[in-house]
Amino acid sequence: MKFQFFKTLLAGLCGLVGMTSCSAAANKTEETNNETKTETEMTTDSNAKKLVVFFSHTGENYNVGNIEKGNTHIIADMIADATGADIFEIVPEKGYPHDDYNECIEIAKEELQRDARPAVKGDVRIEDYDVIFIGYPNWWGNPPMCVYTFIEKHDWNGKTVIPFITHEGSGMGGTDRKIASACEGANTLTGKGLAVQGTVAQENQTAAQKSVERWLEGLGMKK
């Protein structure tokens, strides 16, 4: 009799543990699916209002000589055209040198070391947008400091932020994580940004366009 009682009790306990484990697993799966669904909805909503914000440098640039339209500006226009987004250029009140790129990046380095926030001209209401692409050149492993000036003027809660960058070999270089940290409260798509070499943007725009379109299709952002 006692043996039968303990056998029955043991079976009940095992069943209870099994049910608890299954319930926990089901909850975990549901949570994961909800997280995935939320991110998908945020990045593929065709009705989301989009904005492309960028900083770009003209004049002498590394590897491309003296240019009238900046590398990042070219990519920003391609993104805006492909998504139907509005566009805003970040323009410092005191421009960077145009005739000597080495002088330009030395100033950029000094601003980075001081953690400067150079004043910028104009503004745009990001409150009116759901998705904001932020573009910039990679200067010393960072966005130019005027980009931070712009970011810190706004409330990013609830926004989806997508970085893109132009470079000459450094790629994204972790700058997307710095954008994520600066855009506090936003859903920044780190690891999903676009990096295009400046020489490609200037000298092979067909290839640059294809890269932009493939990237946007992967995000579900192409109109």
CSV table of C-alpha atoms in Angstrom, one decimal:
chain,number,residue,atom,x,y,z
A,1,MET,CA,0.0,0.0,0.0
A,2,LYS,CA,2.7,2.5,1.0
A,3,PHE,CA,4.7,1.6,-2.2
A,4,GLN,CA,1.6,2.3,-4.3
A,5,PHE,CA,1.0,5.6,-2.6
A,6,PHE,CA,4.6,6.8,-3.1
A,7,LYS,CA,4.5,5.6,-6.7
A,8,THR,CA,1.3,7.6,-7.3
A,9,LEU,CA,2.8,10.7,-5.6
A,10,LEU,CA,6.0,10.5,-7.7
A,11,ALA,CA,4.1,10.2,-10.9
A,12,GLY,CA,2.1,13.3,-10.0
A,13,LEU,CA,5.2,15.3,-9.1
A,14,CYS,CA,6.8,14.3,-12.4
A,15,GLY,CA,3.7,15.4,-14.3
A,16,LEU,CA,3.7,18.7,-12.5
A,17,VAL,CA,7.4,19.4,-13.3
A,18,GLY,CA,6.7,18.4,-16.9
A,19,MET,CA,3.8,20.8,-17.2
A,20,THR,CA,5.8,23.6,-15.6
A,21,SER,CA,8.7,23.1,-18.0
A,22,CYS,CA,6.4,22.9,-21.0
A,23,SER,CA,4.6,26.1,-19.8
A,24,ALA,CA,7.9,27.9,-19.3
A,25,ALA,CA,9.1,26.8,-22.8
A,26,ALA,CA,5.8,27.9,-24.4
A,27,ASN,CA,6.1,31.3,-22.6
A,28,LYS,CA,9.7,31.7,-23.8
A,29,THR,CA,8.7,30.8,-27.4
A,30,GLU,CA,5.8,33.3,-27.2
A,31,GLU,CA,8.1,36.0,-25.9
A,32,THR,CA,10.7,35.4,-28.6
A,33,ASN,CA,8.0,35.4,-31.3
A,34,ASN,CA,6.6,38.6,-30.0
A,35,GLU,CA,10.0,40.3,-29.9
A,36,THR,CA,10.7,39.2,-33.5
A,37,LYS,CA,7.2,40.3,-34.6
A,38,THR,CA,7.7,43.7,-33.0
A,39,GLU,CA,11.0,44.3,-34.8
A,40,THR,CA,9.6,43.1,-38.1
A,41,GLU,CA,6.6,45.4,-37.8
A,42,MET,CA,8.9,48.4,-37.0
A,43,THR,CA,11.1,47.8,-39.9
A,44,THR,CA,8.7,46.7,-42.6
A,45,ASP,CA,5.7,49.0,-42.0
A,46,SER,CA,5.0,50.5,-45.5
A,47,ASN,CA,2.9,53.2,-43.9
A,48,ALA,CA,5.8,54.4,-41.6
A,49,LYS,CA,6.9,58.0,-42.3
A,50,LYS,CA,10.6,58.0,-43.1
A,51,LEU,CA,13.4,60.6,-42.9
A,52,VAL,CA,17.0,60.6,-44.1
A,53,VAL,CA,19.3,62.7,-42.0
A,54,PHE,CA,22.9,63.0,-43.1
A,55,PHE,CA,26.2,64.9,-42.8
A,56,SER,CA,28.5,64.9,-45.8
A,57,HIS,CA,31.8,66.6,-46.6
A,58,THR,CA,32.6,68.2,-50.0
A,59,GLY,CA,35.9,69.5,-51.4
A,60,GLU,CA,39.0,67.4,-51.0
A,61,ASN,CA,38.3,63.9,-49.7
A,62,TYR,CA,40.4,60.9,-49.2
A,63,ASN,CA,40.8,58.7,-52.4
A,64,VAL,CA,38.3,60.6,-54.5
A,65,GLY,CA,40.0,64.0,-54.9
A,66,ASN,CA,38.0,67.3,-54.9
A,67,ILE,CA,34.3,66.6,-55.0
A,68,GLU,CA,31.2,68.8,-55.4
A,69,LYS,CA,28.8,66.4,-53.8
A,70,GLY,CA,29.8,64.4,-50.7
A,71,ASN,CA,30.0,60.6,-50.7
A,72,THR,CA,27.4,60.3,-47.9
A,73,HIS,CA,25.1,62.8,-49.7
A,74,ILE,CA,25.1,60.6,-52.8
A,75,ILE,CA,24.0,57.6,-50.7
A,76,ALA,CA,21.5,59.6,-48.8
A,77,ASP,CA,19.8,60.7,-52.0
A,78,MET,CA,19.6,57.1,-53.2
A,79,ILE,CA,18.0,56.0,-49.9
A,80,ALA,CA,15.5,58.8,-50.0
A,81,ASP,CA,14.6,58.1,-53.6
A,82,ALA,CA,14.2,54.3,-53.0
A,83,THR,CA,12.1,54.7,-49.8
A,84,GLY,CA,10.1,57.9,-50.5
A,85,ALA,CA,11.7,59.5,-47.4
A,86,ASP,CA,12.1,63.1,-46.7
A,87,ILE,CA,15.7,64.3,-46.4
A,88,PHE,CA,17.6,66.7,-44.2
A,89,GLU,CA,21.3,67.6,-44.3
A,90,ILE,CA,23.2,68.4,-41.1
A,91,VAL,CA,25.3,71.5,-41.9
A,92,PRO,CA,27.7,72.9,-39.3
A,93,GLU,CA,27.6,76.6,-38.8
A,94,LYS,CA,31.4,76.6,-39.1
A,95,GLY,CA,32.2,74.4,-42.1
A,96,TYR,CA,35.2,72.1,-42.2
A,97,PRO,CA,38.1,73.0,-44.6
A,98,HIS,CA,37.4,72.2,-48.2
A,99,ASP,CA,40.8,72.5,-49.8
A,100,ASP,CA,42.9,70.3,-47.5
A,101,TYR,CA,41.4,67.0,-46.3
A,102,ASN,CA,44.3,66.4,-43.8
A,103,GLU,CA,43.4,69.7,-42.1
A,104,CYS,CA,39.7,68.7,-42.1
A,105,ILE,CA,40.3,65.4,-40.3
A,106,GLU,CA,42.7,67.0,-37.9
A,107,ILE,CA,40.0,69.4,-36.8
A,108,ALA,CA,37.6,66.4,-36.6
A,109,LYS,CA,40.1,64.6,-34.4
A,110,GLU,CA,40.4,67.6,-32.1
A,111,GLU,CA,36.6,67.9,-31.8
A,112,LEU,CA,36.4,64.2,-31.0
A,113,GLN,CA,39.1,64.6,-28.3
A,114,ARG,CA,37.2,67.5,-26.7
A,115,ASP,CA,33.8,65.8,-27.1
A,116,ALA,CA,32.7,69.0,-28.9
A,117,ARG,CA,29.2,69.7,-30.1
A,118,PRO,CA,29.6,72.1,-33.1
A,119,ALA,CA,26.6,74.3,-33.7
A,120,VAL,CA,24.5,73.3,-36.8
A,121,LYS,CA,22.2,75.2,-39.1
A,122,GLY,CA,18.5,74.6,-39.1
A,123,ASP,CA,16.5,71.6,-37.9
A,124,VAL,CA,13.8,69.2,-38.7
A,125,ARG,CA,10.9,67.8,-36.6
A,126,ILE,CA,11.8,64.1,-36.1
A,127,GLU,CA,8.7,63.9,-34.0
A,128,ASP,CA,6.8,63.7,-37.4
A,129,TYR,CA,8.6,60.5,-38.5
A,130,ASP,CA,8.7,56.9,-37.5
A,131,VAL,CA,11.9,55.7,-39.2
A,132,ILE,CA,15.0,57.9,-39.4
A,133,PHE,CA,18.1,56.9,-41.4
A,134,ILE,CA,21.2,58.6,-40.1
A,135,GLY,CA,24.2,58.9,-42.4
A,136,TYR,CA,27.8,60.1,-42.0
A,137,PRO,CA,31.4,59.5,-42.9
A,138,ASN,CA,33.6,57.4,-40.6
A,139,TRP,CA,36.0,59.9,-39.0
A,140,TRP,CA,38.4,58.5,-36.4
A,141,GLY,CA,36.0,55.6,-35.7
A,142,ASN,CA,33.1,57.9,-34.9
A,143,PRO,CA,30.4,59.9,-36.6
A,144,PRO,CA,31.5,63.6,-37.0
A,145,MET,CA,30.7,65.5,-33.8
A,146,CYS,CA,28.1,67.7,-35.5
A,147,VAL,CA,26.0,64.5,-35.9
A,148,TYR,CA,25.9,64.2,-32.1
A,149,THR,CA,24.8,67.9,-31.9
A,150,PHE,CA,21.8,67.1,-34.1
A,151,ILE,CA,21.0,63.8,-32.2
A,152,GLU,CA,21.1,65.5,-28.8
A,153,LYS,CA,18.5,68.1,-29.8
A,154,HIS,CA,15.8,65.5,-30.2
A,155,ASP,CA,13.7,62.9,-28.3
A,156,TRP,CA,14.2,59.5,-29.9
A,157,ASN,CA,11.8,57.4,-27.9
A,158,GLY,CA,9.8,55.0,-30.1
A,159,LYS,CA,11.7,55.8,-33.3
A,160,THR,CA,13.4,53.3,-35.5
A,161,VAL,CA,16.9,54.5,-36.3
A,162,ILE,CA,19.0,53.0,-39.2
A,163,PRO,CA,22.6,54.0,-39.6
A,164,PHE,CA,24.5,54.2,-42.9
A,165,ILE,CA,28.1,55.2,-43.5
A,166,THR,CA,30.7,56.0,-46.2
A,167,HIS,CA,34.3,55.0,-45.6
A,168,GLU,CA,37.5,54.1,-47.3
A,169,GLY,CA,38.2,50.7,-45.7
A,170,SER,CA,37.0,51.0,-42.1
A,171,GLY,CA,33.4,49.9,-42.7
A,172,MET,CA,30.8,50.6,-40.1
A,173,GLY,CA,33.6,50.3,-37.5
A,174,GLY,CA,31.2,50.1,-34.5
A,175,THR,CA,29.8,53.5,-35.2
A,176,ASP,CA,26.3,52.1,-35.3
A,177,ARG,CA,26.6,51.2,-31.6
A,178,LYS,CA,27.6,54.8,-30.9
A,179,ILE,CA,24.6,56.0,-32.7
A,180,ALA,CA,22.4,53.6,-30.7
A,181,SER,CA,23.9,54.9,-27.5
A,182,ALA,CA,23.3,58.5,-28.5
A,183,CYS,CA,19.7,57.9,-29.8
A,184,GLU,CA,18.5,56.9,-26.3
A,185,GLY,CA,15.1,55.2,-26.4
A,186,ALA,CA,15.2,54.4,-30.1
A,187,ASN,CA,15.2,51.0,-31.7
A,188,THR,CA,18.5,51.4,-33.5
A,189,LEU,CA,19.2,48.6,-36.0
A,190,THR,CA,22.8,47.9,-35.0
A,191,GLY,CA,24.4,45.3,-37.2
A,192,LYS,CA,22.0,46.1,-40.0
A,193,GLY,CA,23.4,49.4,-41.2
A,194,LEU,CA,24.9,50.1,-44.7
A,195,ALA,CA,28.5,50.8,-45.3
A,196,VAL,CA,29.6,52.0,-48.8
A,197,GLN,CA,33.1,53.0,-49.8
A,198,GLY,CA,33.4,56.6,-50.9
A,199,THR,CA,35.2,55.6,-54.1
A,200,VAL,CA,32.2,53.4,-55.0
A,201,ALA,CA,29.7,56.2,-54.2
A,202,GLN,CA,31.7,58.6,-56.5
A,203,GLU,CA,33.0,56.4,-59.2
A,204,ASN,CA,30.6,53.5,-59.5
A,205,GLN,CA,27.2,54.7,-58.7
A,206,THR,CA,25.5,51.8,-60.4
A,207,ALA,CA,27.1,49.4,-57.9
A,208,ALA,CA,26.3,51.8,-55.1
A,209,GLN,CA,22.7,51.9,-56.2
A,210,LYS,CA,22.4,48.1,-56.3
A,211,SER,CA,23.9,47.9,-52.7
A,212,VAL,CA,21.4,50.4,-51.4
A,213,GLU,CA,18.5,48.7,-53.0
A,214,ARG,CA,19.5,45.2,-51.8
A,215,TRP,CA,20.0,46.6,-48.3
A,216,LEU,CA,16.6,48.3,-48.3
A,217,GLU,CA,14.8,45.2,-49.7
A,218,GLY,CA,16.4,43.2,-46.8
A,219,LEU,CA,14.9,45.7,-44.3
A,220,GLY,CA,11.6,45.7,-46.1
A,221,MET,CA,12.0,49.5,-46.6
A,222,LYS,CA,12.0,49.8,-50.4
A,223,LYS,CA,8.8,51.5,-51.7
